[in-house]
Coordinates of C-alpha atoms in Angstrom, one line a residue:
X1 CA 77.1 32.2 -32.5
X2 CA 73.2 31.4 -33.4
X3 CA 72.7 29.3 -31.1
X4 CA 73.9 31.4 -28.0
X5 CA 72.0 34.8 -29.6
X6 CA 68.5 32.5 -29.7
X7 CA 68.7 31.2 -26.7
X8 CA 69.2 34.3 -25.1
X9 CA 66.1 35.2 -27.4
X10 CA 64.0 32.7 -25.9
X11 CA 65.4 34.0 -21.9
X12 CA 64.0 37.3 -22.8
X13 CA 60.9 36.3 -23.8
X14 CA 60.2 34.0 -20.5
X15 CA 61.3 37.0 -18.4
X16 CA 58.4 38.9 -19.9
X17 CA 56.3 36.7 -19.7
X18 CA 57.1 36.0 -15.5
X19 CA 56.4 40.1 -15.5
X20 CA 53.6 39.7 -16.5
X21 CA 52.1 36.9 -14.7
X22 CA 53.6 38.8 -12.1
X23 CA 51.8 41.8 -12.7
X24 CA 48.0 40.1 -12.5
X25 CA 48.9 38.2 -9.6
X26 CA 49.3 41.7 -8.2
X27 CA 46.4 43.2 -9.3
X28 CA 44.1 40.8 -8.0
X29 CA 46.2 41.0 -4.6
X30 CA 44.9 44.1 -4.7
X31 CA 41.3 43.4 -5.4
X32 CA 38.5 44.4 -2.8
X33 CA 35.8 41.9 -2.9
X34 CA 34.2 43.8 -0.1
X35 CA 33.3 46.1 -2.7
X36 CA 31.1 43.8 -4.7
X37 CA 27.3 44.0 -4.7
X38 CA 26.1 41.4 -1.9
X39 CA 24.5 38.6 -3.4
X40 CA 20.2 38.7 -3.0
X41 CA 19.2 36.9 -0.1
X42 CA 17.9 32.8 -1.4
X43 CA 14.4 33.0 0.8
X44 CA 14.4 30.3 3.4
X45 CA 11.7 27.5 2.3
X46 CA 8.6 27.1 4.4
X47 CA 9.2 23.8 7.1
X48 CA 6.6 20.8 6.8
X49 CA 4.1 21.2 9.4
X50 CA 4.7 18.7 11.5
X51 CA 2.5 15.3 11.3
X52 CA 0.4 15.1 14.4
X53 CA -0.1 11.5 15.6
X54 CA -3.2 10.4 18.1
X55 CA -3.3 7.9 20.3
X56 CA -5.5 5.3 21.2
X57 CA -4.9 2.4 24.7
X58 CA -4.0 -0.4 23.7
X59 CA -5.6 -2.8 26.9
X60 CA -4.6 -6.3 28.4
X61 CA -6.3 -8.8 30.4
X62 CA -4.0 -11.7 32.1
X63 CA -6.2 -14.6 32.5
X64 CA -9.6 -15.5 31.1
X65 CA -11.4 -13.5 34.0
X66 CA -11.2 -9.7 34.9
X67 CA -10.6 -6.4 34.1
X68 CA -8.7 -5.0 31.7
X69 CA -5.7 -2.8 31.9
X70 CA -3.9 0.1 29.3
X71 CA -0.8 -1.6 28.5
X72 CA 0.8 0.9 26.2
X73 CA -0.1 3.4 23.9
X74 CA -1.0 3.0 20.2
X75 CA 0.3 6.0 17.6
X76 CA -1.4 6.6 14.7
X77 CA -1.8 9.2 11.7
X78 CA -3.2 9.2 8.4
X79 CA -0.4 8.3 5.6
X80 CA 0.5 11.3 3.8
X81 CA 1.8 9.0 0.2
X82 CA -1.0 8.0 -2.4
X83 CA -3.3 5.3 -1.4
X84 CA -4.2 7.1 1.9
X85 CA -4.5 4.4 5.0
X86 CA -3.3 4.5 8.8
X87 CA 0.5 4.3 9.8
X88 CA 0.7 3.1 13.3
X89 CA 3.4 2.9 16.1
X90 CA 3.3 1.1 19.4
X91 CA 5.0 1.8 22.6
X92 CA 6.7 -0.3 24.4
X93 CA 5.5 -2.4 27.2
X94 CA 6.4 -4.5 30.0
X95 CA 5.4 -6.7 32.3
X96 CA 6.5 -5.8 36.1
X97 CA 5.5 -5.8 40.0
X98 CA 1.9 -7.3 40.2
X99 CA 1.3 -7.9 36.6
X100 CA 4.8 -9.9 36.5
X101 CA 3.2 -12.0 39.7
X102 CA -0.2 -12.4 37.7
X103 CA 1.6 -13.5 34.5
X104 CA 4.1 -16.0 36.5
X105 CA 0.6 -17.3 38.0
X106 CA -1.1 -17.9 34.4
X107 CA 1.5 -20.1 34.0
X108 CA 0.7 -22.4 36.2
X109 CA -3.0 -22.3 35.4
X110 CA -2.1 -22.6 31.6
X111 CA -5.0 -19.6 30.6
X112 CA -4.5 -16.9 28.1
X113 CA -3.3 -13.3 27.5
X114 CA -5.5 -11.1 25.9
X115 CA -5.6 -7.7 23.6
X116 CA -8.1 -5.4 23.1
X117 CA -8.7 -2.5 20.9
X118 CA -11.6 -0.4 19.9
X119 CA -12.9 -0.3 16.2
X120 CA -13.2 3.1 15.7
X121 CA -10.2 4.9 17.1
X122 CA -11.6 8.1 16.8
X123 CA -14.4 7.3 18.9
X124 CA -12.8 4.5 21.6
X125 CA -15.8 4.8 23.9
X126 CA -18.4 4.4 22.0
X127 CA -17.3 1.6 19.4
X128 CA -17.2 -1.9 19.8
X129 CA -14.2 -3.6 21.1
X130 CA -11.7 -6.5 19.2
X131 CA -10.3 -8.8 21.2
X132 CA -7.4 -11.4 20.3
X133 CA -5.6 -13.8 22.8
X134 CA -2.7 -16.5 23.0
X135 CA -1.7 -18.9 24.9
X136 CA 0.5 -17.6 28.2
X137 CA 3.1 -20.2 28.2
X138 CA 3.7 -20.0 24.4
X139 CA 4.3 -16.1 24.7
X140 CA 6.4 -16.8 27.7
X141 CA 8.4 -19.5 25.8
X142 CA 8.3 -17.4 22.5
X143 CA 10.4 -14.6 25.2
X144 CA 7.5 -12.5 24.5
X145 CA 8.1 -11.8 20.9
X146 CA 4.9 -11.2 19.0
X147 CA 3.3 -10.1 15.8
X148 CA 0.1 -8.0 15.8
X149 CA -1.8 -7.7 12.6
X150 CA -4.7 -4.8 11.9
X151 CA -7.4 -5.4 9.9
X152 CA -8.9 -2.3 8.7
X153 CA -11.9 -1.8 6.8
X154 CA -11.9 0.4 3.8
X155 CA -14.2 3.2 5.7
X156 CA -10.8 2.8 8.1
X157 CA -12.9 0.7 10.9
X158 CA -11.0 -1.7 12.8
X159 CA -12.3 -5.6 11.8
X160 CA -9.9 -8.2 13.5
X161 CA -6.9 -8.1 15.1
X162 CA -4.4 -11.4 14.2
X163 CA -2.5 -12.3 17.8
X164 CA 0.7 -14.4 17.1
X165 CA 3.7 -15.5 18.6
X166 CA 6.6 -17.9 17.3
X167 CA 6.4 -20.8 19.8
X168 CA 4.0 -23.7 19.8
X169 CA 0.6 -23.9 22.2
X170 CA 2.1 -26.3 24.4
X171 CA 3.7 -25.7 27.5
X172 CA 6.9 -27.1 28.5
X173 CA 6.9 -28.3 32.2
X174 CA 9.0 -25.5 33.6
X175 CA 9.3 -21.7 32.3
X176 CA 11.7 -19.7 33.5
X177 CA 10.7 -16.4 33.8
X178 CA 12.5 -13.1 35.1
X179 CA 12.6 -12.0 38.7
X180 CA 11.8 -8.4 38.0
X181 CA 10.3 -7.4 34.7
X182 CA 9.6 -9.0 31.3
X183 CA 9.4 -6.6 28.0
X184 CA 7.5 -7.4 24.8
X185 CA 8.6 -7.2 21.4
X186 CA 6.2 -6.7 19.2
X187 CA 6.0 -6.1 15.1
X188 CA 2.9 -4.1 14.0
X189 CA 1.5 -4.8 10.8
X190 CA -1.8 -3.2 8.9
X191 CA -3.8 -5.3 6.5
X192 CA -6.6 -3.8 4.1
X193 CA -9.1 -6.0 1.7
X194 CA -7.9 -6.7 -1.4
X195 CA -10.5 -5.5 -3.6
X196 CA -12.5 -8.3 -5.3
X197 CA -12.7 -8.7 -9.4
X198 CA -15.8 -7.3 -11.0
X199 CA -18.0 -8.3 -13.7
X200 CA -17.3 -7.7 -17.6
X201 CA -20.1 -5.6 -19.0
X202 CA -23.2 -4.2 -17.2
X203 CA -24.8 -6.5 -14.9
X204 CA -28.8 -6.7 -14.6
X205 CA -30.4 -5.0 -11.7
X206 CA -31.9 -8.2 -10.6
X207 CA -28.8 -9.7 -10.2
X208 CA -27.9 -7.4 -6.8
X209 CA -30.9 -8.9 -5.2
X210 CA -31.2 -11.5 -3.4
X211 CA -33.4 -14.8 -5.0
X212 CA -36.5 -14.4 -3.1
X213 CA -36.6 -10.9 -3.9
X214 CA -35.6 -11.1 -7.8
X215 CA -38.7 -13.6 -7.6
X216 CA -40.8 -11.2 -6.4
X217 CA -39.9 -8.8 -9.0
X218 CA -40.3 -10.6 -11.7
X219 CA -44.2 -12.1 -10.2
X220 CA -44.4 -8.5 -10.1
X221 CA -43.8 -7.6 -13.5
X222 CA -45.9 -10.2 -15.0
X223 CA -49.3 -9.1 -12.5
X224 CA -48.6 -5.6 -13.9
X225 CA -49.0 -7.0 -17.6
X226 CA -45.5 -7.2 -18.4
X227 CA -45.2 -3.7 -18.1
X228 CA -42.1 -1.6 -16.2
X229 CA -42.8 1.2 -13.4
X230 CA -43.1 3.7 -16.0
X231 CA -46.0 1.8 -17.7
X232 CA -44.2 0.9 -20.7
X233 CA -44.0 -2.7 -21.5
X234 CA -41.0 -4.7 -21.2
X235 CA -38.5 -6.2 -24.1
X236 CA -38.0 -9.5 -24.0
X237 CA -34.4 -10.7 -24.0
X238 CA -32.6 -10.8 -26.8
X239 CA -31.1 -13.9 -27.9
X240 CA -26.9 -13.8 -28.7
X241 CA -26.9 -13.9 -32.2
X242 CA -29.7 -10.4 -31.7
X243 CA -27.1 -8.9 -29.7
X244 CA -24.1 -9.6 -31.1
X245 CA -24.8 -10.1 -35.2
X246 CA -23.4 -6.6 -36.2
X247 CA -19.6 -8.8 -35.0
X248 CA -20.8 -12.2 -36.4
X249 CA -21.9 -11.2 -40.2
X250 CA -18.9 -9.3 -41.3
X251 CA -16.4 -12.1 -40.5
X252 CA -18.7 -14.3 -41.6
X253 CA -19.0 -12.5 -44.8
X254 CA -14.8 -12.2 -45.2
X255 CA -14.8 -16.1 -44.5
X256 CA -17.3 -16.7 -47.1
X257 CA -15.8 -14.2 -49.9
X258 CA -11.9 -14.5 -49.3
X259 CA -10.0 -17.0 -51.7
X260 CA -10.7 -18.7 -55.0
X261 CA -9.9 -21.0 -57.5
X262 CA -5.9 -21.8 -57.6
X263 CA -4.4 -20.1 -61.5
X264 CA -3.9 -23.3 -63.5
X265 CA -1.0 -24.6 -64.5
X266 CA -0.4 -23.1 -68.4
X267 CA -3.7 -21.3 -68.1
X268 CA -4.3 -17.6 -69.6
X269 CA -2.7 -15.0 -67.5
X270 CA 0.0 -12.7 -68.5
X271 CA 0.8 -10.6 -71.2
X272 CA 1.5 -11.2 -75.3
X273 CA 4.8 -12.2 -76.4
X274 CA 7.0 -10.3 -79.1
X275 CA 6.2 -11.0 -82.8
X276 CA 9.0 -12.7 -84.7
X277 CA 12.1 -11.1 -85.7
X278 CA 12.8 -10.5 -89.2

């Protein structure tokens, strides 16, 4: 019949198309991929060179009386994102053996615990110190959590250092305080000044001097005959309408010229009407 002769039709067909299939699966079986080109070598790129950090001592004094003593180690490098500035990292500290003993003394005295840093940390010898202190028994009930805040100056010199901790100045009458060793935790924060808004315009060169001095200058001026110190004489100031009247005539000109009288009702205006039909 036609039905059995195409479906035997359709059998052939899908058996040569299985051969075939067959057949490329085969071949690529049979493939050497060893026998490809190798592929050019991707050149390895270059490794950062690694950021170098200095160090400066970060001292402590317990008491009000005494020397003082490197407590840890301050890390600092230049910051490599725009802006520029310092990036800083402290060690850690602690408190143990004859410090401990010293600290667990202050508390009975009720004195202070005290930081120091140099300004300059390039040059720690030979620049003057910045001190900040805080209260013993409120860093002691505060579990010796504190927040340290630099102050740089814009030529990177070290202004004031801000010595905080959470709990109040008062003591409480007892503080317990840990047989061996105490450890700090402390948050380091950098500060810059925020630069200040400037004048509109130019600015006279009398007003960067101080009173007595713009005084002086202008008794000067007016012994030399009103003259300048190239020997020419001097121009008075000019009034605000002299300065400005180039801005002030032309709107005042528009205001004066814009407008006019309102069209009257039934007046002249616009064109002539068709003539009459015939």
């Amino acid at each position: 019949s036609r039905g059995r002769a195409a479906l035997t039709k359709q059998l052939n067909i899908m058996g040569v198309r299985l051969l075939s299939l067959a057949a490329l699966v085969a071949r690529a079986a049979a493939f050497d991929f060893d026998d490809e080109a190798p592929a050019a070598a991707v050149p390895a790129k270059p490794k950062p060179a690694p950021e170098t950090s200095k160090t400066v001592s970060l001292l402590h004094r317990i008491g009000d009386a005494g020397a003082f003593a490197e407590r840890s180690k301050l890390w600092y490098r230049e910051a490599a994102s725009a802006g520029g500035g310092l990036r800083v990292r402290l060690g850690p500290a602690k408190l143990s053996g004859a410090e401990r003993d010293a600290f667990a003394a202050l508390l009975d005295s009720g004195g202070h615990y005290t930081l120091r840093l140099p300004s300059n940390f390039s040059a720690p010898a030979d620049s003057p110190p910045v001190f900040a202190s805080v209260s013993a028994c409120s860093l002691a009930e505060s579990r010796f959590e504190e927040a340290i805040e630099l102050t740089f100056s814009t030529a990177g010199t070290l202004t004031s250092v801000s010595y905080t901790v959470p709990a109040a100045s008062e003591c409480p009458p007892t503080l317990p305080l840990a047989a061996t060793e105490v450890s700090f935790s402390t948050t380091v924060t950098i500060t810059y000044p925020s630069e200040g808004p400037r004048p509109i315009g130019r600015v006279h060169d009398a007003a960067f001097l101080p009173h007595q001095a713009a005084k002086a200058q202008q008794e000067a001026a007016k012994a030399s005959g009103g003259k300048d110190g190239d020997g020419k004489p001097q121009e008075p100031p000019k009034s605000f309408l002299q300065q400005y009247w180039m801005y002030i005539v032309p709107v005042f000109l528009a205001l004066s010229m814009g407008g006019g009288e309102a069209p009257k009702e039934g007046g002249e205006g616009g064109g002539e009407g068709g003539g009459e039909s015939g």
